[in-house]
Coordinates of C-alpha atoms in Angstrom, one line a residue:
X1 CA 0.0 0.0 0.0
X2 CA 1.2 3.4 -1.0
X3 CA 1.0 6.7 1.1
X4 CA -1.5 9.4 -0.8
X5 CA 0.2 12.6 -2.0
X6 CA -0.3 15.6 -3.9
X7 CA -0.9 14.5 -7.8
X8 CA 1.7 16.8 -9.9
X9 CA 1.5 17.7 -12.8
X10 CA 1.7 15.7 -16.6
X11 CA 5.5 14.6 -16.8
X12 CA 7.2 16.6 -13.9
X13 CA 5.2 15.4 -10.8
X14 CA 5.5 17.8 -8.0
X15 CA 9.0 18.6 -9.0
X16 CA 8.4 22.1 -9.8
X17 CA 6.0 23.8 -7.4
X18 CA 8.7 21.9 -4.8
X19 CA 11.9 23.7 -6.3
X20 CA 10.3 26.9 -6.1
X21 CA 9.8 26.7 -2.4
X22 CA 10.8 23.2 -0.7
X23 CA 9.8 23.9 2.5
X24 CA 7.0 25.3 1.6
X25 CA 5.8 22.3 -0.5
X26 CA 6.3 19.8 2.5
X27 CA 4.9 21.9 5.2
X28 CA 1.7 21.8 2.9
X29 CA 1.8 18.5 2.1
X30 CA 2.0 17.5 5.2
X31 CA -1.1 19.7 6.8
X32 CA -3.1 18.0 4.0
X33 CA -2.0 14.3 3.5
X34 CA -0.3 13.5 7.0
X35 CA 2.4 12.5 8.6
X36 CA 3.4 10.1 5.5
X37 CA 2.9 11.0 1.9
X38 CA 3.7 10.2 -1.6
X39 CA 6.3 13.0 -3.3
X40 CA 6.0 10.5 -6.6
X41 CA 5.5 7.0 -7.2
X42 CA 8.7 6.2 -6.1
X43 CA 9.6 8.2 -3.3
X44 CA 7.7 8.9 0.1
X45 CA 8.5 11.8 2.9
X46 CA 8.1 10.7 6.2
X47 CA 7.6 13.1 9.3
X48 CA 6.9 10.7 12.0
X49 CA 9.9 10.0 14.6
X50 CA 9.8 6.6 15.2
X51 CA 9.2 6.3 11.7
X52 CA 12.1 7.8 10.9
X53 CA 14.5 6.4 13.6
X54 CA 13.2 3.1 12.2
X55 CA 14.6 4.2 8.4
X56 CA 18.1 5.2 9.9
X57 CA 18.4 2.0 12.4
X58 CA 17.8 -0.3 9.3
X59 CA 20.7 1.4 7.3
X60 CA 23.0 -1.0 5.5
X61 CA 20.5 -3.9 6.0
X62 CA 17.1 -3.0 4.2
X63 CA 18.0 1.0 2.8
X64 CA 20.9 2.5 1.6
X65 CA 22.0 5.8 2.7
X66 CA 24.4 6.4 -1.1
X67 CA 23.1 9.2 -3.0
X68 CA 24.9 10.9 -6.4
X69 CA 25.1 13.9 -7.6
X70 CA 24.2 12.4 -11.2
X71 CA 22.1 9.8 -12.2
X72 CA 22.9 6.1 -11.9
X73 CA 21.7 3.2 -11.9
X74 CA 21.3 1.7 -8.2
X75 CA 23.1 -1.2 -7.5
X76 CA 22.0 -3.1 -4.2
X77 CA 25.1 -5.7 -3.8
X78 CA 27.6 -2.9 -4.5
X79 CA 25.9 -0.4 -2.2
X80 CA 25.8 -3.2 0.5
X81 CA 29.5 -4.0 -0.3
X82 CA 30.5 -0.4 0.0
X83 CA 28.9 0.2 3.3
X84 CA 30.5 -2.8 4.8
X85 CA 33.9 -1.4 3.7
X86 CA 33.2 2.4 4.9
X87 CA 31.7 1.0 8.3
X88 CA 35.3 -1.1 9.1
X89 CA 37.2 2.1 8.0
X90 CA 35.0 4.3 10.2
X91 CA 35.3 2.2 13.3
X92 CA 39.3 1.5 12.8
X93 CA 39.7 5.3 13.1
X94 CA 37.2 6.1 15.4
X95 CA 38.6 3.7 17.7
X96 CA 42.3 4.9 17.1
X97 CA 41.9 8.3 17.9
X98 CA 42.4 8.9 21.6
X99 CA 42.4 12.0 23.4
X100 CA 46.0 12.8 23.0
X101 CA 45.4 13.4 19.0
X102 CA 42.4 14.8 20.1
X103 CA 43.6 18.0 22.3
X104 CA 46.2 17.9 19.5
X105 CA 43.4 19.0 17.4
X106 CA 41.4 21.2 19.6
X107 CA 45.0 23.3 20.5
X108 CA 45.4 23.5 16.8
X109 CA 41.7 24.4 16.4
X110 CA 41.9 27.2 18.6
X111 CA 44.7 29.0 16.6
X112 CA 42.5 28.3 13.1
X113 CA 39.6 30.6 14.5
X114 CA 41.8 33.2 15.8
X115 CA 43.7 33.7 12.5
X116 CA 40.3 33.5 10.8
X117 CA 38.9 35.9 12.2
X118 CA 42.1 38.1 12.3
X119 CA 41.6 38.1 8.1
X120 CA 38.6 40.1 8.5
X121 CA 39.2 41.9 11.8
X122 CA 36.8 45.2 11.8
X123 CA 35.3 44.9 8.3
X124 CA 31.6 43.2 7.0
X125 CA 31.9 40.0 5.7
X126 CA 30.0 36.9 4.5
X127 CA 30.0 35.1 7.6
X128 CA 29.3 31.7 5.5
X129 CA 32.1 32.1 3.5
X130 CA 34.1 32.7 6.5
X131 CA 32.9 29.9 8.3
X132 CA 33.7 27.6 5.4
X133 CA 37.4 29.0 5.0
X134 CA 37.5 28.1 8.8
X135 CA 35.6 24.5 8.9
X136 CA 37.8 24.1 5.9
X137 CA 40.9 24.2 7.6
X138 CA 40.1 22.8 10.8
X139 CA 38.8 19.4 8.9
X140 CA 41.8 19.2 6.7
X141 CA 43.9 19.6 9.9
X142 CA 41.8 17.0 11.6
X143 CA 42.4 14.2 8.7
X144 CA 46.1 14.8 7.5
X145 CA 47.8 17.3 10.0
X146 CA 50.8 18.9 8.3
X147 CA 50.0 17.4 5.1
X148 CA 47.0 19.0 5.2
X149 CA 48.2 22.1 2.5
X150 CA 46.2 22.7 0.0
X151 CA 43.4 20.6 0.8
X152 CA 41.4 23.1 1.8
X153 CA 41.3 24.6 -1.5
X154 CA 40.8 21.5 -3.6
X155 CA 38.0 20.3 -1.1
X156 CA 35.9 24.1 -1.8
X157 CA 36.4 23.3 -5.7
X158 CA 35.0 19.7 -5.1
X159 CA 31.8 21.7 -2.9
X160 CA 31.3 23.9 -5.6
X161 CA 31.3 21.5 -8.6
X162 CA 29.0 19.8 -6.9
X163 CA 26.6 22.5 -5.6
X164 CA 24.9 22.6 -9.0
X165 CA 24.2 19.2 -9.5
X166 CA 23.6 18.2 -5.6
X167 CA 20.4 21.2 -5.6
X168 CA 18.3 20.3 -8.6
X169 CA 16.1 18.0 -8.3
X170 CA 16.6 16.6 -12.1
X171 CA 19.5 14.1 -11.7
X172 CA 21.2 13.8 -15.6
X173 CA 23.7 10.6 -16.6
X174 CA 27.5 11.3 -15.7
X175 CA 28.5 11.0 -19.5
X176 CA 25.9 14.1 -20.3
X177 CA 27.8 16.6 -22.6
X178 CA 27.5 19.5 -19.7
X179 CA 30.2 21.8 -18.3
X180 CA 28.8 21.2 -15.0
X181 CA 29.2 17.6 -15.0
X182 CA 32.6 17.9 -16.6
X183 CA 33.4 20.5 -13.9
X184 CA 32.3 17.9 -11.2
X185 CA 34.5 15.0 -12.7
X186 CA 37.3 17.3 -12.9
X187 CA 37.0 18.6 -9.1
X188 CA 36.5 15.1 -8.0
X189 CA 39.6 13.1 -9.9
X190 CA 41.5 15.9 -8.3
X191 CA 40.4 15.6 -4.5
X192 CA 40.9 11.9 -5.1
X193 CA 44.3 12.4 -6.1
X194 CA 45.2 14.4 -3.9
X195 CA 44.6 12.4 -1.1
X196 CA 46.0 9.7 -2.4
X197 CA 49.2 11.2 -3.1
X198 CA 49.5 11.9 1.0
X199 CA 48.4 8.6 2.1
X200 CA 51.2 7.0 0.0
X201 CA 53.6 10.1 0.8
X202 CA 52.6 9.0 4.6
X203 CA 53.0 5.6 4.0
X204 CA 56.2 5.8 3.0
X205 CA 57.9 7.5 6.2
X206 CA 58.1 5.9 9.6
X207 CA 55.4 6.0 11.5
X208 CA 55.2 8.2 14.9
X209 CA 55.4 7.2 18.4
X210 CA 51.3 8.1 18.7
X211 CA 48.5 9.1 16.0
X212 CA 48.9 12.7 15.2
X213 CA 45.6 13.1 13.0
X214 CA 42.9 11.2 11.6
X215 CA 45.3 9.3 8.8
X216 CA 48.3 8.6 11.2
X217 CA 45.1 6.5 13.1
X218 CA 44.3 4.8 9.6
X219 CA 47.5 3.7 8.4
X220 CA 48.5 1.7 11.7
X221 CA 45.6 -0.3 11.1
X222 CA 46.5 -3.5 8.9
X223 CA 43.3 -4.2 7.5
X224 CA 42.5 -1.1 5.5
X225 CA 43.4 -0.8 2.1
X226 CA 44.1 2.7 0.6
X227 CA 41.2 2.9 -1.4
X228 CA 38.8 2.8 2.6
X229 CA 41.1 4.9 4.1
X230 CA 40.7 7.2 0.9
X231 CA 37.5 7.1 0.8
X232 CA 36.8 7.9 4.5
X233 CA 38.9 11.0 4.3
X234 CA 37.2 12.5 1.3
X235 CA 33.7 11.9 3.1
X236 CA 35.3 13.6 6.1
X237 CA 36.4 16.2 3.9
X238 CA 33.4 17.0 2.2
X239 CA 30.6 16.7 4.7
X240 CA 32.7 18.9 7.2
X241 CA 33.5 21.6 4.3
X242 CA 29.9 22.9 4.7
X243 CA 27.9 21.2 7.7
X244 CA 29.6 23.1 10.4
X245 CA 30.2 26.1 8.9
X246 CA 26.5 26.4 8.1
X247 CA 26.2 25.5 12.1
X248 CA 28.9 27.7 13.1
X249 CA 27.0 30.9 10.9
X250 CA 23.6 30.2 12.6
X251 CA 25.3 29.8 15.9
X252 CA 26.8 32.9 15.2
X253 CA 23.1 34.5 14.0
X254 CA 21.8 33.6 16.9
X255 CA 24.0 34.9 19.3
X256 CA 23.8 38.1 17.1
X257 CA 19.8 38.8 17.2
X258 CA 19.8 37.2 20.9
X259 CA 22.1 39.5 22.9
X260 CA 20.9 37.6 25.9
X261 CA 22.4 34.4 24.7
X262 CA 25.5 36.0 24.2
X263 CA 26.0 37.7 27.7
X264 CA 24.9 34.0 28.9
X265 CA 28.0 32.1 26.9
X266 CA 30.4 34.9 27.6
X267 CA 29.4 35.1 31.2
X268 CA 30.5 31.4 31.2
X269 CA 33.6 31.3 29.0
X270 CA 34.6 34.6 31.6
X271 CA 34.7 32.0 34.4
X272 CA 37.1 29.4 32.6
X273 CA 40.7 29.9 34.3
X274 CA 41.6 26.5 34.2
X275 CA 44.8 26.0 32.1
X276 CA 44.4 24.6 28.4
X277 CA 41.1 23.9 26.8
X278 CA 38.1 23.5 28.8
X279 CA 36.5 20.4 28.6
X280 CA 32.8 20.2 27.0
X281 CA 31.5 19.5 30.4
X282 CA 32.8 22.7 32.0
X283 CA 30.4 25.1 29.0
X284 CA 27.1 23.6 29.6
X285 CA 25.3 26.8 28.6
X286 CA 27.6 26.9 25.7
X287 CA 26.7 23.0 24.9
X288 CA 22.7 23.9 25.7
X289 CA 23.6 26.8 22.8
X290 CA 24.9 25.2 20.6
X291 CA 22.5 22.1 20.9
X292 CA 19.0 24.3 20.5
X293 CA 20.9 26.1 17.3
X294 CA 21.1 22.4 15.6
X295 CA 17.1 22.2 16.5
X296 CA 15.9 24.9 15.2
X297 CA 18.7 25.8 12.0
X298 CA 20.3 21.6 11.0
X299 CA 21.8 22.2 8.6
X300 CA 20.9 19.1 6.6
X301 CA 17.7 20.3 6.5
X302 CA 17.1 16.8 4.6
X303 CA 17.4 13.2 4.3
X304 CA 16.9 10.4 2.4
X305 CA 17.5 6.5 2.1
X306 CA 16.9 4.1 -0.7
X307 CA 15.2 1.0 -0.4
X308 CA 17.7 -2.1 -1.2
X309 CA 14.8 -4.6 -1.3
X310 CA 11.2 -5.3 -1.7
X311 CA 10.1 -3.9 2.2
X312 CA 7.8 -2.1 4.5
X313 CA 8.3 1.2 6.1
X314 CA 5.4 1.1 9.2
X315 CA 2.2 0.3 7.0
X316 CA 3.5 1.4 3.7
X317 CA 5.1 -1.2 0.7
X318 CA 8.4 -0.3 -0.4
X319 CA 9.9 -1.6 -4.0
X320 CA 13.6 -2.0 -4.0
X321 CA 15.0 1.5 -5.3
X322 CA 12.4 3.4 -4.0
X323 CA 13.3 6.7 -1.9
X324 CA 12.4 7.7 1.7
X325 CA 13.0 11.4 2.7
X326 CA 12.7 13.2 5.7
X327 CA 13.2 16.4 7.3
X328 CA 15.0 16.9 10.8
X329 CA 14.2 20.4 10.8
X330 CA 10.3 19.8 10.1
X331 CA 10.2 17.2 13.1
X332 CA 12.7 19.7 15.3
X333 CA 9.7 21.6 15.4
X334 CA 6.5 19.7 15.2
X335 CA 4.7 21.5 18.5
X336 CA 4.0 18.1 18.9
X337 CA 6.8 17.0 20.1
X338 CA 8.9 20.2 21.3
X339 CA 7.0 23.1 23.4
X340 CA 7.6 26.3 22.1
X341 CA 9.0 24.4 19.2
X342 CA 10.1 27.9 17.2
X343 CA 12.1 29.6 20.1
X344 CA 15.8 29.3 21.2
X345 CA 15.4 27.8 24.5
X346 CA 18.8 26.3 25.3
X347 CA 17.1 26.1 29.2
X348 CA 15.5 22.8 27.4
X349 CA 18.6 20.6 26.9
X350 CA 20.0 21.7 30.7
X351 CA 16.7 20.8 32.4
X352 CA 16.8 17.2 33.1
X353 CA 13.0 17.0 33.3
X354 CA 12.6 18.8 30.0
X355 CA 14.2 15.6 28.1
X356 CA 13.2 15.9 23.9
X357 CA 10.7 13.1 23.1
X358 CA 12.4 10.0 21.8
X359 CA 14.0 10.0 18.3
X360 CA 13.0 13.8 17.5
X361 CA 16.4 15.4 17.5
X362 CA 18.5 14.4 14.9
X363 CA 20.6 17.1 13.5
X364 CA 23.8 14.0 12.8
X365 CA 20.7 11.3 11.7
X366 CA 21.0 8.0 13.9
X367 CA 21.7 4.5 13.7
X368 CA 24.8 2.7 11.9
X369 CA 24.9 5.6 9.2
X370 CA 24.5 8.5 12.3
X371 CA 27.3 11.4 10.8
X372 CA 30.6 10.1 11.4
X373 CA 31.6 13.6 12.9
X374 CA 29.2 13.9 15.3
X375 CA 31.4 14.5 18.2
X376 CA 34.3 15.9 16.4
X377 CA 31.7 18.5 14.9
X378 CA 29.8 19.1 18.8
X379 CA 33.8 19.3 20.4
X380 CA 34.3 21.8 17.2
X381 CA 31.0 24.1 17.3
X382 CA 31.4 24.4 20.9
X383 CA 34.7 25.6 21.7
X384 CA 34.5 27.7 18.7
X385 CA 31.4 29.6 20.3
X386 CA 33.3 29.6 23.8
X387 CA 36.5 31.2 21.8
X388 CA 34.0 33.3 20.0
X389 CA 32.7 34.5 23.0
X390 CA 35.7 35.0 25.3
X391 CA 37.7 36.8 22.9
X392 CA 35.1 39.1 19.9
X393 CA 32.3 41.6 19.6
X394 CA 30.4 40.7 16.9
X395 CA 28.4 43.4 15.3
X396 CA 25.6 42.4 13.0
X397 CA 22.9 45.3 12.9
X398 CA 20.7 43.8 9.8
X399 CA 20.8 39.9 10.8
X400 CA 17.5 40.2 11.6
X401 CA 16.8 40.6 7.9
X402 CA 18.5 37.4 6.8
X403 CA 16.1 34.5 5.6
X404 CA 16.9 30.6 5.6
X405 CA 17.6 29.3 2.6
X406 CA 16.9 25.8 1.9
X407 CA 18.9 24.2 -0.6
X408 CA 21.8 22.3 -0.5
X409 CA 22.1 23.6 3.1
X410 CA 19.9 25.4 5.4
X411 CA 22.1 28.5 5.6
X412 CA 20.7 32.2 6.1
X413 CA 20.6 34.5 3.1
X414 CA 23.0 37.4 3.2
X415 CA 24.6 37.5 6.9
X416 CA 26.8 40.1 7.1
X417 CA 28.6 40.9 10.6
X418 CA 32.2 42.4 11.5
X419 CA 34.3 41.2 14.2
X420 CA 36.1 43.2 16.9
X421 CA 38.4 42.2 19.6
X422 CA 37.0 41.8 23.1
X423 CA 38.0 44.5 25.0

């Protein structure tokens, strides 16, 4: 049995009254057809939490969570074999990295931000872009360290090559005569490449007395061959190029149109004298921030998963290749399941009693596919806005006026601030 859903039109389905205003589109669809509904005949959006924390717990058994920029055709025993080798990459380094390499990262991290902002000191800029050049950086330093030159720049190329292709709904065949689609093959041959060229470059010294970064922790395991431990750091790579920096400009938003919230992190990051970097635990109204920005602004704004078999999805019939999509900022604030659902209320994640109903926040997803930086990105969005805090003024008199755009990303439209020292 399929879901019902808004009819289309001849051809094009709903494609085109949903790419002139996506949000829009579902928020309609959903007052009128429920908390399940047909986009097309092949795909279904789903707004119902257990619904979707079923979807994402069933990753790499019954859906796939591979998507492409271009059209393909979707091949169930390779997607299947392709998890299974991302999955044993992703826990060999997640198990390597201890919390040695880890302060390693966050000392480093600290100086990123700091010359960052020192580019623009006391001048408006695109906070985005800024944000990007920063999340940039501090992922590139996170995988390869002091190999990590360059990257930054070949990792933005690869981002916008596929910004084109990644926001239209109309997926056309790799081999398509396009600039676009050459300009994507070009950008991603040369990311490939150049990681490659630094693993073996690695490979070929001797190894260090302890993990320094992310592909120090790789190559000491035996297992991995160069194409998983290449293919993990490009995923890094690209998912962190715009993720956090689209969570570090919201942060950043809503600290500027919420002077209270401001006064509340710097009161706290005023208080830190211990020596080093302050654990996560010592800025709990930073965390509570920081968390409540992810509810109201993720900034994968959507999700999807692709049937591998012939299944079920609650009540509804799945065919293999069929899509399922869902939206964590939708169900982030469903009044159903959040009070005040459209308010920053970072009060919520530090009152114990005030605990989110079950499987309703997911700004990282969940299950064996949850983001693979979900703790590197909460450790980086959190001392960033206690560093932002401690040290800057940010001035930002028409952030009021900035709109969210949902695309790619959910970032806001036009945010301009400039940056001051603290005095």
């Amino acid at each position: 049995m399929r879901p019902p859903g808004p009819k289309g039109r001849p051809l094009v389905g709903n494609t085109i009254e949903y790419d002139q205003d996506r949000m829009g589109f579902l928020r309609r669809a959903r007052a009128e057809y429920g908390d399940v509904f047909s986009f097309d005949d092949r795909t279904i959006v789903v707004f119902e939490p257990d619904l979707v924390h079923e979807l994402l717990a069933r990753t790499n058994g019954d859906f796939s969570s591979e998507s492409s920029p271009v059209a393909s055709r979707f091949d169930a025993e390779r997607s299947a074999e392709d998890a299974r080798l991302w999955m044993a990459a992703r826990r060999a380094g997640w198990r390597g990295l201890n919390r040695a390499s880890t302060q390693a990262h966050a000392s480093r991290l600290g100086a990123l931000f700091e010359q960052t902002v020192e580019e623009s000191l006391g001048r408006p800029v695109d906070v985005l872009s800024m944000m990007k050049s920063f999340s940039g950086r501090a992922t590139a330093d996170f995988c390869l360290g002091h190999d990590a030159v360059g990257i930054p720049e070949v990792v933005e190329e690869n981002t916008a090559a596929l910004a084109p292709l990644a926001g239209s709904s109309q997926l056309f065949p790799e081999w398509l005569p396009s600039r676009k689609i050459a300009r994507f093959r070009r950008a991603r041959e040369q990311t490939l490449d150049s990681i490659t060229d630094r693993i073996r470059r690695r490979s070929a010294e001797p190894a260090p007395e302890g993990p320094r970064d992310l592909l120090d922790v790789l190559l000491a395991v035996p297992d991995l061959t160069e194409l998983q431990v290449q293919r993990l750091i490009r995923g890094i790579l690209l998912a962190a190029y715009g993720v956090p920096a689209a969570a570090m400009t919201w942060t950043i938003w809503t600290l500027a149109v919420r002077p209270d919230l401001w006064d509340r992190v710097a009161s706290e990051a005023a208080t830190w004298n211990g020596p080093g970097i302050p654990p996560i635990a010592a800025l709990p109204q930073t965390e509570a921030v920081v968390k409540e920005v992810l509810r109201l602004w993720p900034p994968t704004w959507l999700m999807g998963r692709t049937a591998m078999r012939p299944t079920a999805l609650g009540e509804w019939t799945l065919r293999a290749e069929d899509q399922v999509m869902f939206s964590p900022y939708l169900v982030h604030r469903d009044p159903r399941w959040w009070p005040e659902p459209n308010e920053a209320l970072p009060e919520r994640w530090l009152d114990p009693t005030r605990t989110p109903r079950r499987h309703s926040y997911l700004p990282f997803g969940a299950g064996p596919r949850v983001c693979v930086g979900t703790q590197l990105g909460m450790l980086q969005l959190t001392l960033t806005t206690f560093w932002l805090a401690r040290g800057f003024r940010v001035s930002a008199p028409a952030a009021a006026e900035s709109r969210p755009e949902f695309h790619n990303l959910l970032v806001p439209t036009d945010f301009t601030a400039s940056f001051q020292r603290a005095r």
